[in-house]
Short mmCIF file of C-alpha atoms in Angstrom, two decimals:
data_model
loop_
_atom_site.label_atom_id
_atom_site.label_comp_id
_atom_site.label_asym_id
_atom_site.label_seq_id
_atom_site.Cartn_x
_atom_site.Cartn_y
_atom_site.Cartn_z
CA UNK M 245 22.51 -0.80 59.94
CA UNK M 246 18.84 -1.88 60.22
CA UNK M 247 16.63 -4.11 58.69
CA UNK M 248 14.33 -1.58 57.93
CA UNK M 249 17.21 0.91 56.27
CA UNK M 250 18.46 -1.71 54.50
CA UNK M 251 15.43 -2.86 52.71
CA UNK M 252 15.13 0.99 52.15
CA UNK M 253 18.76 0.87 50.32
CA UNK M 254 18.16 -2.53 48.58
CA UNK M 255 14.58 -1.05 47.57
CA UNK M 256 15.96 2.06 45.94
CA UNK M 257 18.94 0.52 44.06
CA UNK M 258 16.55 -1.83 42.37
CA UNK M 259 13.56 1.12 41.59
CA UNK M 260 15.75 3.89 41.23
CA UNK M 261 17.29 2.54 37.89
CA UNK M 262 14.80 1.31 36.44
CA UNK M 263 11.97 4.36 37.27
CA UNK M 264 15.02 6.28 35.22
CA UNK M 265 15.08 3.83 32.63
CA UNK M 266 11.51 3.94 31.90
CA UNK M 267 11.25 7.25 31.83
CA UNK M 268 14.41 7.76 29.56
CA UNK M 269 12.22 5.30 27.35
CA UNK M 270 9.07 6.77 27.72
CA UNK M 271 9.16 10.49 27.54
CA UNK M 272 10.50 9.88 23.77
CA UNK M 273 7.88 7.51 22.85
CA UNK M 274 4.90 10.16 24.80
CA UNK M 275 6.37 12.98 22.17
CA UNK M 276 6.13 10.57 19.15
CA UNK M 277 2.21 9.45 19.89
CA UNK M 278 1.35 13.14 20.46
CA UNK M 279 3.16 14.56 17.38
CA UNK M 280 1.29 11.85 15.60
CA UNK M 281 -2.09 12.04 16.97
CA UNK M 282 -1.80 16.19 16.21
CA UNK M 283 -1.70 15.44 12.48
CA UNK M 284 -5.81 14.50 12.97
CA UNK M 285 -5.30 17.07 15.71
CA UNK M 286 -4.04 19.62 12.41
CA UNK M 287 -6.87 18.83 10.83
CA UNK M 288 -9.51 19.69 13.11
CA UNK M 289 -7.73 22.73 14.23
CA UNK M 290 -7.96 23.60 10.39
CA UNK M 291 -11.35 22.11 9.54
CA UNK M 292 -13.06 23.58 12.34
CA UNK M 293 -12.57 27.03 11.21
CA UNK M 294 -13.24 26.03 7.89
CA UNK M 295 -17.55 25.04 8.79
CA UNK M 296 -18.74 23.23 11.68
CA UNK M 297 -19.81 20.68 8.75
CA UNK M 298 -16.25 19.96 8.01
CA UNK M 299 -15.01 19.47 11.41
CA UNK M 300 -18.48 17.14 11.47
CA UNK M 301 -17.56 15.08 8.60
CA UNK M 302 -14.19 14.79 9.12
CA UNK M 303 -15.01 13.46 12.87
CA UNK M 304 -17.43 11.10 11.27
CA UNK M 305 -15.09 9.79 8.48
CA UNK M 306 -11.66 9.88 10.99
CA UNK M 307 -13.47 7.67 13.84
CA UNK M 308 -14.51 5.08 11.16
CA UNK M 309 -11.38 4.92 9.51
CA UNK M 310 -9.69 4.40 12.90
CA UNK M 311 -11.95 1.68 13.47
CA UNK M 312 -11.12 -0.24 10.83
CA UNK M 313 -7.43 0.59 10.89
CA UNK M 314 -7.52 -1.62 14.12
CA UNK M 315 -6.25 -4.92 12.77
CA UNK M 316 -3.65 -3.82 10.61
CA UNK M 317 -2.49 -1.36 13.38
CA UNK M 318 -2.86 -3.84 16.13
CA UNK M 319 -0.70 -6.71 13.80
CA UNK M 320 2.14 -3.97 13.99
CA UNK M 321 2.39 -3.21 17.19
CA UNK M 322 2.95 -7.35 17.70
CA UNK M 323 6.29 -6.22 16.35
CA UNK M 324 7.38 -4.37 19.83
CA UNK M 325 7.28 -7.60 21.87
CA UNK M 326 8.41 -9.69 19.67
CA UNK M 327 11.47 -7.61 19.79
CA UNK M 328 12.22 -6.85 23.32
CA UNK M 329 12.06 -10.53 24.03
CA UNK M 330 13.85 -11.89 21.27
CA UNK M 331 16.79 -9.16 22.09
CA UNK M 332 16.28 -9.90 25.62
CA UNK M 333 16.91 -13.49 24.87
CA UNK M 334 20.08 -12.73 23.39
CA UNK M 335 21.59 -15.25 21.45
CA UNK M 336 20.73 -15.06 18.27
CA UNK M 337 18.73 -11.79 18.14
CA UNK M 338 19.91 -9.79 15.48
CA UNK M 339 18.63 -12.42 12.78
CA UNK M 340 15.61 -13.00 15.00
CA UNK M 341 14.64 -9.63 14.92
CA UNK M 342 14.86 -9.31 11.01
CA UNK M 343 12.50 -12.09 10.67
CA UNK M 344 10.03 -10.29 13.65
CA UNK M 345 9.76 -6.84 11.84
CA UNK M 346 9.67 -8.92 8.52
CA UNK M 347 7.15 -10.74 9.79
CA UNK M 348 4.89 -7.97 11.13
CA UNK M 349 5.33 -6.11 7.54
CA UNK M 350 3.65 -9.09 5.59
CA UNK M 351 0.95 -9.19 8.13
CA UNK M 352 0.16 -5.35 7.95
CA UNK M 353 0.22 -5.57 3.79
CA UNK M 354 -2.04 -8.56 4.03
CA UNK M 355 -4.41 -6.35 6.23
CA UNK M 356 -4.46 -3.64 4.00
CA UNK M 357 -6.57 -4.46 1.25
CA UNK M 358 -9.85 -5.57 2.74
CA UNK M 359 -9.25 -2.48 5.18
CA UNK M 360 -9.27 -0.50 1.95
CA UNK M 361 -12.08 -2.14 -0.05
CA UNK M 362 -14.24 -0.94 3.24
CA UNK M 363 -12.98 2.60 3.76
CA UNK M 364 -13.78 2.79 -0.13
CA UNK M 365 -16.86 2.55 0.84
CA UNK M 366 -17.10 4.99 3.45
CA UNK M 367 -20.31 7.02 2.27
CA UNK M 368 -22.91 4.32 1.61
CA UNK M 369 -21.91 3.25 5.36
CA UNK M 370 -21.98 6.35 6.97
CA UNK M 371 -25.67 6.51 5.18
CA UNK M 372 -26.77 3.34 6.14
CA UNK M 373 -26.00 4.36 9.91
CA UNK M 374 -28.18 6.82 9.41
CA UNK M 375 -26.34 9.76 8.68
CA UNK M 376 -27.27 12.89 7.15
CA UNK M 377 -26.52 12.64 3.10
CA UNK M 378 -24.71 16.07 2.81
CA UNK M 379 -22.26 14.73 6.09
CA UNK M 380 -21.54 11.18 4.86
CA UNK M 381 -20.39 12.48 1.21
CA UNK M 382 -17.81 14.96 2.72
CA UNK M 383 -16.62 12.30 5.42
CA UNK M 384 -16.35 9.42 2.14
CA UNK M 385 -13.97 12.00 0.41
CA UNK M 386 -12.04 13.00 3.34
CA UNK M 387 -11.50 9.17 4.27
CA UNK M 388 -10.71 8.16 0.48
CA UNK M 389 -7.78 10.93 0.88
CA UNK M 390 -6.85 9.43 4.15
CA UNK M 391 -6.52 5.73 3.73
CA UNK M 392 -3.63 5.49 1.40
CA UNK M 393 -1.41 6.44 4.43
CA UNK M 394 -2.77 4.12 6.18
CA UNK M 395 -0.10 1.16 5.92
CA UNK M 396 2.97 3.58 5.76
CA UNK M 397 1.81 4.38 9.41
CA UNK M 398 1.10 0.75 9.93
CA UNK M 399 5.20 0.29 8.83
CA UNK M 400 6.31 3.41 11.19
CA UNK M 401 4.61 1.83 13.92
CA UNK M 402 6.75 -1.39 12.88
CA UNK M 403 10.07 0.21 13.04
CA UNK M 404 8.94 2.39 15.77
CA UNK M 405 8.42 -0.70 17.89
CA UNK M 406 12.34 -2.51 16.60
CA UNK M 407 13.56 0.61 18.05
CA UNK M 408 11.46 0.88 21.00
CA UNK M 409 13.07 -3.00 21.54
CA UNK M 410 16.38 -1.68 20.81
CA UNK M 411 15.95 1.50 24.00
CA UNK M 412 16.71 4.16 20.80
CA UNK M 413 13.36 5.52 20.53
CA UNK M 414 14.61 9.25 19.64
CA UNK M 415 14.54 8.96 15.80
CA UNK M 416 11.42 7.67 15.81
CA UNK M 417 10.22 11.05 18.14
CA UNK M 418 12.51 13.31 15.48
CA UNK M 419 10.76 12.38 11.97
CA UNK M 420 7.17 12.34 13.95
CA UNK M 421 7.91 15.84 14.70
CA UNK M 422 9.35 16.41 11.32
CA UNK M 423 5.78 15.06 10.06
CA UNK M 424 3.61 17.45 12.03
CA UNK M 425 5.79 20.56 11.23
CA UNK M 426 5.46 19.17 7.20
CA UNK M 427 1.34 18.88 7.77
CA UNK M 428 1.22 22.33 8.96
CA UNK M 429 1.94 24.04 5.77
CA UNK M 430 0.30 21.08 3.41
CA UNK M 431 -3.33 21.64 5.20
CA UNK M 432 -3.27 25.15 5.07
CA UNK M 433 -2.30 24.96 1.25
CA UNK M 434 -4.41 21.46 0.32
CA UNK M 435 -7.36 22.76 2.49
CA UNK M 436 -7.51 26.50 1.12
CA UNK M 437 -6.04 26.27 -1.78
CA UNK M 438 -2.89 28.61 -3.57
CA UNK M 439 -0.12 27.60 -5.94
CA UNK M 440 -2.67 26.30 -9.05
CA UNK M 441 -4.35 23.86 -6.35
CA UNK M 442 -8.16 24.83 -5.73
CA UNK M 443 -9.25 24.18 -2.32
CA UNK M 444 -9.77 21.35 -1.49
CA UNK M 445 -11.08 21.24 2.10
CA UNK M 446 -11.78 18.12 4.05
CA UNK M 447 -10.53 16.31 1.02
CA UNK M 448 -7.54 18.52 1.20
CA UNK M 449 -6.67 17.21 5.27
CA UNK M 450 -7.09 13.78 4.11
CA UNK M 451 -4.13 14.15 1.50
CA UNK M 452 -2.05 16.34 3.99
CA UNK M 453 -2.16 13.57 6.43
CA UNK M 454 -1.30 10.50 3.93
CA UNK M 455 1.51 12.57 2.36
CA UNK M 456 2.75 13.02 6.20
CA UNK M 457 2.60 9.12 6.86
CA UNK M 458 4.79 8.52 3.64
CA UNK M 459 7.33 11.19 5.11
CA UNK M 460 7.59 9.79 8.20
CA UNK M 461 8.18 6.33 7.14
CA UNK M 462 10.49 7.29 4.88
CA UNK M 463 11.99 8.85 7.47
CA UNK M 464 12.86 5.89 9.74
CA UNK M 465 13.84 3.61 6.59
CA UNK M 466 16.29 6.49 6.08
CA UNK M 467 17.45 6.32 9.54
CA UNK M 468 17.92 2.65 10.07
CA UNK M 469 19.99 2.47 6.57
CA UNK M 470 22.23 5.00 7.98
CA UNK M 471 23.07 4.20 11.39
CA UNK M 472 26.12 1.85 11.57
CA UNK M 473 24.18 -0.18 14.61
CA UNK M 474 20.68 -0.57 13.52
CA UNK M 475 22.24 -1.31 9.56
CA UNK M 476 23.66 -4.44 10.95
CA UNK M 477 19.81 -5.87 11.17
CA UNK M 478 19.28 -5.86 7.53
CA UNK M 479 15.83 -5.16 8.25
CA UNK M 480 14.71 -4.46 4.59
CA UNK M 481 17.12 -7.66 2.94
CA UNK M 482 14.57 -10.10 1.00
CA UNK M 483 11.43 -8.82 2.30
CA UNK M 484 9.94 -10.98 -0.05
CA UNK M 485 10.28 -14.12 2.11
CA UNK M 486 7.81 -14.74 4.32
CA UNK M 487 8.41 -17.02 7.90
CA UNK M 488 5.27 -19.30 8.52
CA UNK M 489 6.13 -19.45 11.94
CA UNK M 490 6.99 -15.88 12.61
CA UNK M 491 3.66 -14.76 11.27
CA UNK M 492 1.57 -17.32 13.15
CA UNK M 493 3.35 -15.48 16.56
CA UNK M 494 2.26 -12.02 15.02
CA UNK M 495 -1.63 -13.27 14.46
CA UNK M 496 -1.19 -14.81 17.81
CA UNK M 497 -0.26 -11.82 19.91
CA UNK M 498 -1.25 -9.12 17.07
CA UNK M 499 -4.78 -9.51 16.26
CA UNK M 500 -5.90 -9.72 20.34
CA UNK M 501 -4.33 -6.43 20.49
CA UNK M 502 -6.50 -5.62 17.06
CA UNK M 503 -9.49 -6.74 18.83
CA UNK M 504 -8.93 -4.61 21.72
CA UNK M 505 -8.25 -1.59 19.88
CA UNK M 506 -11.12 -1.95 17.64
CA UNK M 507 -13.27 -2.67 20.51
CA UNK M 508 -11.87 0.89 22.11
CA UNK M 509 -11.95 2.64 18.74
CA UNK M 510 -15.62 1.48 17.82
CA UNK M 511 -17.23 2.22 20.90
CA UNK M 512 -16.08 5.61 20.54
CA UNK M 513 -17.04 5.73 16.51
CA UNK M 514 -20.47 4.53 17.62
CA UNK M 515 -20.76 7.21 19.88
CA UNK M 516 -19.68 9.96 17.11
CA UNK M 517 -22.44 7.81 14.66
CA UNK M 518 -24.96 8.34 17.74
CA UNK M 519 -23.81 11.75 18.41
CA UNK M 520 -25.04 12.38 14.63
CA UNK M 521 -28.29 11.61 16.09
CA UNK M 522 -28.52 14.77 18.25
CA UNK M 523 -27.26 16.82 14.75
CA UNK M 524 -24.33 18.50 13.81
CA UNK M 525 -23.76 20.49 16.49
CA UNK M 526 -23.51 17.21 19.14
CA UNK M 527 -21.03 15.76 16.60
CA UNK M 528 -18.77 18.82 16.53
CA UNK M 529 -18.26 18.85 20.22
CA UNK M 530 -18.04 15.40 20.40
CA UNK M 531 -15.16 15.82 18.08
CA UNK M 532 -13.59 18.68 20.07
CA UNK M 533 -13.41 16.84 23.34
CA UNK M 534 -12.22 13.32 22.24
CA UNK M 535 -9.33 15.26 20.57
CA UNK M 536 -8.38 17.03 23.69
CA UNK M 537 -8.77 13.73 25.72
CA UNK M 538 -6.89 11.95 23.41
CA UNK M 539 -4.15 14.75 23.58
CA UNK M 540 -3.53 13.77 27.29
CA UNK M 541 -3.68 10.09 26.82
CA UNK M 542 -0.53 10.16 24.00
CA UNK M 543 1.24 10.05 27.21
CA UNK M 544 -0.03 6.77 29.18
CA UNK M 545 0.31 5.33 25.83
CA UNK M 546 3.20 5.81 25.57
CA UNK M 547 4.79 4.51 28.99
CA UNK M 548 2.50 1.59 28.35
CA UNK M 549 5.08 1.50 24.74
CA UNK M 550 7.96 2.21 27.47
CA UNK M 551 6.70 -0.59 29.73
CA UNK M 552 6.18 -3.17 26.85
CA UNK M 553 9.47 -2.77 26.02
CA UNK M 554 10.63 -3.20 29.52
CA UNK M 555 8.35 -5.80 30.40
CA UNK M 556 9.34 -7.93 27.56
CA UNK M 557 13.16 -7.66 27.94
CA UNK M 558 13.27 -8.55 31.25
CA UNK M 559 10.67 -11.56 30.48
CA UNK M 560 13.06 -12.47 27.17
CA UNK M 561 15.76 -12.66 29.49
CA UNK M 562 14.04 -14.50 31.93
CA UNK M 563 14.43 -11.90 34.73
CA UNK M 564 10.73 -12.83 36.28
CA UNK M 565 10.80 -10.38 39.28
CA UNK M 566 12.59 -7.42 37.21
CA UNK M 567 9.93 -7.92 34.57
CA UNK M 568 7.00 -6.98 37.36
CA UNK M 569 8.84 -4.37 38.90
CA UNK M 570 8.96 -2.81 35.29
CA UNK M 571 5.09 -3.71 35.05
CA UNK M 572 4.41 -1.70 38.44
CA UNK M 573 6.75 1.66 37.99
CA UNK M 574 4.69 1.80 34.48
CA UNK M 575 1.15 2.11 35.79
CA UNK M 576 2.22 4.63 38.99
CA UNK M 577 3.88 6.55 36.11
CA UNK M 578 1.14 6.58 33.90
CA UNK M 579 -1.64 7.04 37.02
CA UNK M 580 0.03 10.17 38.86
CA UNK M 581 -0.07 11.89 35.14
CA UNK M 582 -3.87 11.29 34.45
CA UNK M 583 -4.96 12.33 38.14
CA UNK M 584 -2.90 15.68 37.25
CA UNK M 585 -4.47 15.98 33.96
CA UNK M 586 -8.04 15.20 35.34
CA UNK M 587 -7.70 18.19 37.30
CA UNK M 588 -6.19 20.59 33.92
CA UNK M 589 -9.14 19.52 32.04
CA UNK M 590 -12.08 20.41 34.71
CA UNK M 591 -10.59 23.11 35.35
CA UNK M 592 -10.03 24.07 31.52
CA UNK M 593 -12.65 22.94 30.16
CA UNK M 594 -14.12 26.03 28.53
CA UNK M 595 -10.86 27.37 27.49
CA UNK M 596 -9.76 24.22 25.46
CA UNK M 597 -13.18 23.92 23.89
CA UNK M 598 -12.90 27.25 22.30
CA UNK M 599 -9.37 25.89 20.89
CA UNK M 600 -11.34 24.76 17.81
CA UNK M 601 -14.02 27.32 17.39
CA UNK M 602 -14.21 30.88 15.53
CA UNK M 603 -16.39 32.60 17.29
CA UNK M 604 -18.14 34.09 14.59
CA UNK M 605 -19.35 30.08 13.26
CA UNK M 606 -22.56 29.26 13.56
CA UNK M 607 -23.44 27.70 16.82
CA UNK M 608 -20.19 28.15 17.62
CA UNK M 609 -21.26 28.90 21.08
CA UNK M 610 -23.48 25.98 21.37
CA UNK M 611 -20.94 23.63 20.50
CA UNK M 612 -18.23 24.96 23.07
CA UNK M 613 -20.82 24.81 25.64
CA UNK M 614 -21.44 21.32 25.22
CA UNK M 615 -17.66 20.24 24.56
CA UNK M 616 -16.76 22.34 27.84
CA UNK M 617 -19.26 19.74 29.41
CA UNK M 618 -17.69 16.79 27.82
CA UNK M 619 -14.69 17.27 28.90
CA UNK M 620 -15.71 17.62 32.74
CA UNK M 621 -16.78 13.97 32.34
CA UNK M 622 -13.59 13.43 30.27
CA UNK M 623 -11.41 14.64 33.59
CA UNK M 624 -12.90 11.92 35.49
CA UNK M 625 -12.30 9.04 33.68
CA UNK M 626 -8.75 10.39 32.81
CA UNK M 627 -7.23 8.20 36.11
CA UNK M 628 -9.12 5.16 34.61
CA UNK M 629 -7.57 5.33 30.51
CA UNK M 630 -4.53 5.79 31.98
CA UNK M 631 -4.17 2.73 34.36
CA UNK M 632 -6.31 0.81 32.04
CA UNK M 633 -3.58 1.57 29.08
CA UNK M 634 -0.25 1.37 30.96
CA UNK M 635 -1.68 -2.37 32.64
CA UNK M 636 -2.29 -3.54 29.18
CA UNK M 637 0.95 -2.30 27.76
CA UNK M 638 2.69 -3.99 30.68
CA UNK M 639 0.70 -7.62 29.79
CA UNK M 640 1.08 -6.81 26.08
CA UNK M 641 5.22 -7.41 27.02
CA UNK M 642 4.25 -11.10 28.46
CA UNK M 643 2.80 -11.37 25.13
CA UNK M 644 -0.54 -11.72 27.02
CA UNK M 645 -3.28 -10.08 24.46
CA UNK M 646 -6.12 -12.35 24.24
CA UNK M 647 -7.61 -11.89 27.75
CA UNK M 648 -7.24 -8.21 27.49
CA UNK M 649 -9.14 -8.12 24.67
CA UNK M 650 -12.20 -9.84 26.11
CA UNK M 651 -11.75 -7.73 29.30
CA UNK M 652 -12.22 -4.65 27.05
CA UNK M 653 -14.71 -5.41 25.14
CA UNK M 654 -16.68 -6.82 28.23
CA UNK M 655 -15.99 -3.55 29.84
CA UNK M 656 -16.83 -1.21 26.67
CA UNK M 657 -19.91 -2.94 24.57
CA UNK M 658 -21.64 -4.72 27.28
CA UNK M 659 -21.58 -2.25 30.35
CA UNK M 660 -20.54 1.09 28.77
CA UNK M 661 -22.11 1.63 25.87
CA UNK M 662 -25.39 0.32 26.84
CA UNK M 663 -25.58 2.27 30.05
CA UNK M 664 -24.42 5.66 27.85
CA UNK M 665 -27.17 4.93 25.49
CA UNK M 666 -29.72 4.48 28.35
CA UNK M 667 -28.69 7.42 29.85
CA UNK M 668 -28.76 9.09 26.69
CA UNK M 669 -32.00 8.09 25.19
CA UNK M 670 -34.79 6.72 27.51
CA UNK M 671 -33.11 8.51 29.92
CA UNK M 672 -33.26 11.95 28.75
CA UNK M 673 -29.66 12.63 29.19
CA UNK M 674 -28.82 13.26 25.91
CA UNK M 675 -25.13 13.45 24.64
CA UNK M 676 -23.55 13.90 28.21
CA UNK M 677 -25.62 10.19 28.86
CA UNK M 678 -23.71 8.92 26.50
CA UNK M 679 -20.00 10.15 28.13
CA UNK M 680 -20.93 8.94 31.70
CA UNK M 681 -21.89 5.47 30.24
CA UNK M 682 -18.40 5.43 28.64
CA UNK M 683 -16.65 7.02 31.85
CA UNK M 684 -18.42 3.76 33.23
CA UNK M 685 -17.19 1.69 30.97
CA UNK M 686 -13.79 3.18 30.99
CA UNK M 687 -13.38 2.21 34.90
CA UNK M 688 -14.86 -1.52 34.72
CA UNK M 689 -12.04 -1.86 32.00
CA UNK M 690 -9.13 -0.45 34.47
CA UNK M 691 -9.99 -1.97 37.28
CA UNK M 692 -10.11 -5.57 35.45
CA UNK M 693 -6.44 -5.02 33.48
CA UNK M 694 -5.21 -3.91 37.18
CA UNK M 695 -6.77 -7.18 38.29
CA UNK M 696 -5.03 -9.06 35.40
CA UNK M 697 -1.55 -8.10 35.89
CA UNK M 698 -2.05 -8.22 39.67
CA UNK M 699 -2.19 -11.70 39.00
CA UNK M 700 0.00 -12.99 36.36
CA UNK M 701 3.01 -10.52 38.56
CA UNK M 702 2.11 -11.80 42.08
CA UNK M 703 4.41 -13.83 44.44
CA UNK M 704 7.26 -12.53 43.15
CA UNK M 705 6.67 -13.26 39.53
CA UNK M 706 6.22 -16.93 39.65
CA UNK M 707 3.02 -16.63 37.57
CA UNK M 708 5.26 -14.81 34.84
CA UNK M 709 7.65 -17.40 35.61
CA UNK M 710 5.17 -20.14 34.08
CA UNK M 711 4.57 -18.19 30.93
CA UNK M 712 7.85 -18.37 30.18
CA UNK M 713 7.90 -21.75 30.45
#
């Protein structure tokens, strides 16, 4: 046989397996983020027929409580590669996995309250960014609803990681969905009303959603105490010790990932707040087509999940070469589904905006006009989130957070923003300005992750070699 068909052979028996096993990871983990992101995505379906004002505030209120969700949400996700490379070490791992999720649980409680203390304080912010009055009331009630879910999430997105480590990420996709079929019927009571309850509105979505977070975690805690496997973790035995150590490794690799998330999340909030600038109707379609783009990019996030899981097994277990290879299949996934959902949303785009609209609203037309725009800029930066997500999930499994962060927010405050704002305000542009400076932004980003785990996985992973010292 040849050279060339046998490196053809040898090239598919080491792809093949693990392309399957990424997948087998990922499409789990895809369903998961998108049956959590459509509890907001409930809400605005809901709200939006409710006023254009409620969609508005709820926008406002949901993209500043993101925002500052970022550290505690970031400190949990430190939990996935912890995991995969303590189980990947072997040896050991079942303790050393208690004490990771343990870990990652103090971290997210000791997040909470100054999280809280701001969200409190949602309306005088909102007004002091220069809000309208009437919007920043609705969007402080909604978010004072909202943020007692906030650290249940923060703990499903613990346990979702141990079992993302663990290759059984299937319960975690089961109670999601279980969540979004119970916020169904608890926003369309909450917000309308019925049963003795008066309606309640945006206030009403906020509730829905926390009630839905408690669920869900219960959920997995429910799960992991009765599976025979997982029980033998003792995940939830004296969780009132704390490990010094362990927690110093969850700041370490946790809050980087914090800072690039709230770097993502508040360049987008800051866009909503500037959207508010144009008036309502700017604000609503703002809202409209960041919820569709976000739809589409559950599922990069999610095979970057799949590929930090990957990643850091093979890294744990030393397996250099294996660990790029996992890197690689990752971002080709997670690039050939953006470039097909680029083309969905151009060609879409007036379709989907009219998703969250009654016609009969006022400026209901306006609004899907202006989305339906949106989200023709949206479709081509879609190739750029992707690769951009899937490239940091695949450096987030070398534990490798802190240069990400500064590539992201190099990429998102000081090229993107400014140049949307330019666009948008000297420039005459308007609120499309403001998209194309992001879609800027968005690419810098990408390009620099692909940069960064070009390097740290070249020459046949003797860069990840060294990390592992």
């Amino acid at each position: 046989m040849g050279t060339a068909a046998t490196g053809r052979i040898t090239l598919r028996a080491e792809w093949g397996p693990e392309i399957r096993t990424t997948l087998a990871l990922a499409w789990p983990l895809v369903l998961t983020n998108l049956s959590q992101f459509a509890l907001s995505l409930t809400d605005a379906l809901f709200l939006g027929r409710v006023s254009t004002e409620a969609l508005a505030a709820a926008t406002l209120g949901g993209n500043l409580f993101f925002a500052t969700l970022a550290p505690a949400f970031g400190l949990a996700l430190a939990a996935g590669p912890m995991c995969a490379q303590t189980r990947g070490r072997g040896r050991g791992h079942l303790r050393g996995m208690r004490r990771d999720v343990r870990a990652a649980f103090w971290a997210v409680a000791a997040a909470t309250v100054p999280i809280w203390l701001l969200l409190w304080h949602t309306q005088a912010l909102l007004g002091l960014l220069g809000q309208e009055p009437a919007l920043a009331a609705l969007a402080g009630q909604y978010v004072r609803a909202l943020m007692w879910g906030m650290p249940l999430f923060c703990g499903f997105v613990v346990l979702r990681g141990f079992l993302a480590a663990e290759q059984r990420p299937l319960s975690a996709l089961v109670v999601s969905f279980a969540g979004v079929a119970l916020n169904v019927p608890l926003n369309y009571w909450l917000i309308h009303g019925g049963l003795g309850v008066p309606a309640l509105g945006a206030v009403g979505a906020g509730i829905a959603s926390s009630l839905c977070n408690l669920a869900m975690f219960a959920g997995l805690v429910g799960v992991i105490a009765r599976d025979r496997h997982l029980r033998r973790y003792h995940l939830f035995g004296r969780l009132w010790r704390y490990d010094l150590a362990r927690l110093r490794e969850v700041a370490q690799i946790g809050l980087p990932i914090a800072g690039s998330m709230a770097l993502e999340i508040a360049v987008f909030a800051f866009a909503a707040i500037a959207m508010g600038w144009f008036g309502a109707i700017a604000v609503a379609a703002h809202a409209i087509a960041v919820q569709i783009a976000s739809a589409t990019f559950m599922v990069p996030m999610g095979i970057a999940q799949a590929a930090t899981a990957r990643v850091g097994l093979m890294t744990g277990a030393g397996r250099v070469t294996a660990a790029a290879r996992a890197g690689w299949i990752g971002i080709a996934l997670g690039a050939g589904f953006m470039a097909a959902s680029a083309g969905a949303l151009v060609l879409l785009s007036g379709s989907l905006a009219w998703l969250f609209l009654a016609p009969g609203n006022a400026g209901a037309a306006e609004t899907a006009a202006l989305a339906a725009t949106m989200l023709v800029v949206a479709g081509l930066f879609q190739l750029a989130d992707g690769v951009q997500a899937v490239a940091s999930g695949a450096l987030r499994g070398l534990k490798d957070t802190t240069v990400p962060m500064l590539l992201a927010g190099f990429g998102y405050w000081v090229i993107g923003l400014p140049l949307g704002l330019a666009l948008a305000l000297p420039g005459g542009f308007g609120p499309i300005g403001l998209w194309v400076g992001l879609a800027t932004g968005l690419f810098l980003v990408a390009g620099l992750m692909l940069a960064r785990w070009v390097r740290l996985s070249a020459s046949g992973g003797l860069t990840l070699r060294r990390r592992l010292g």
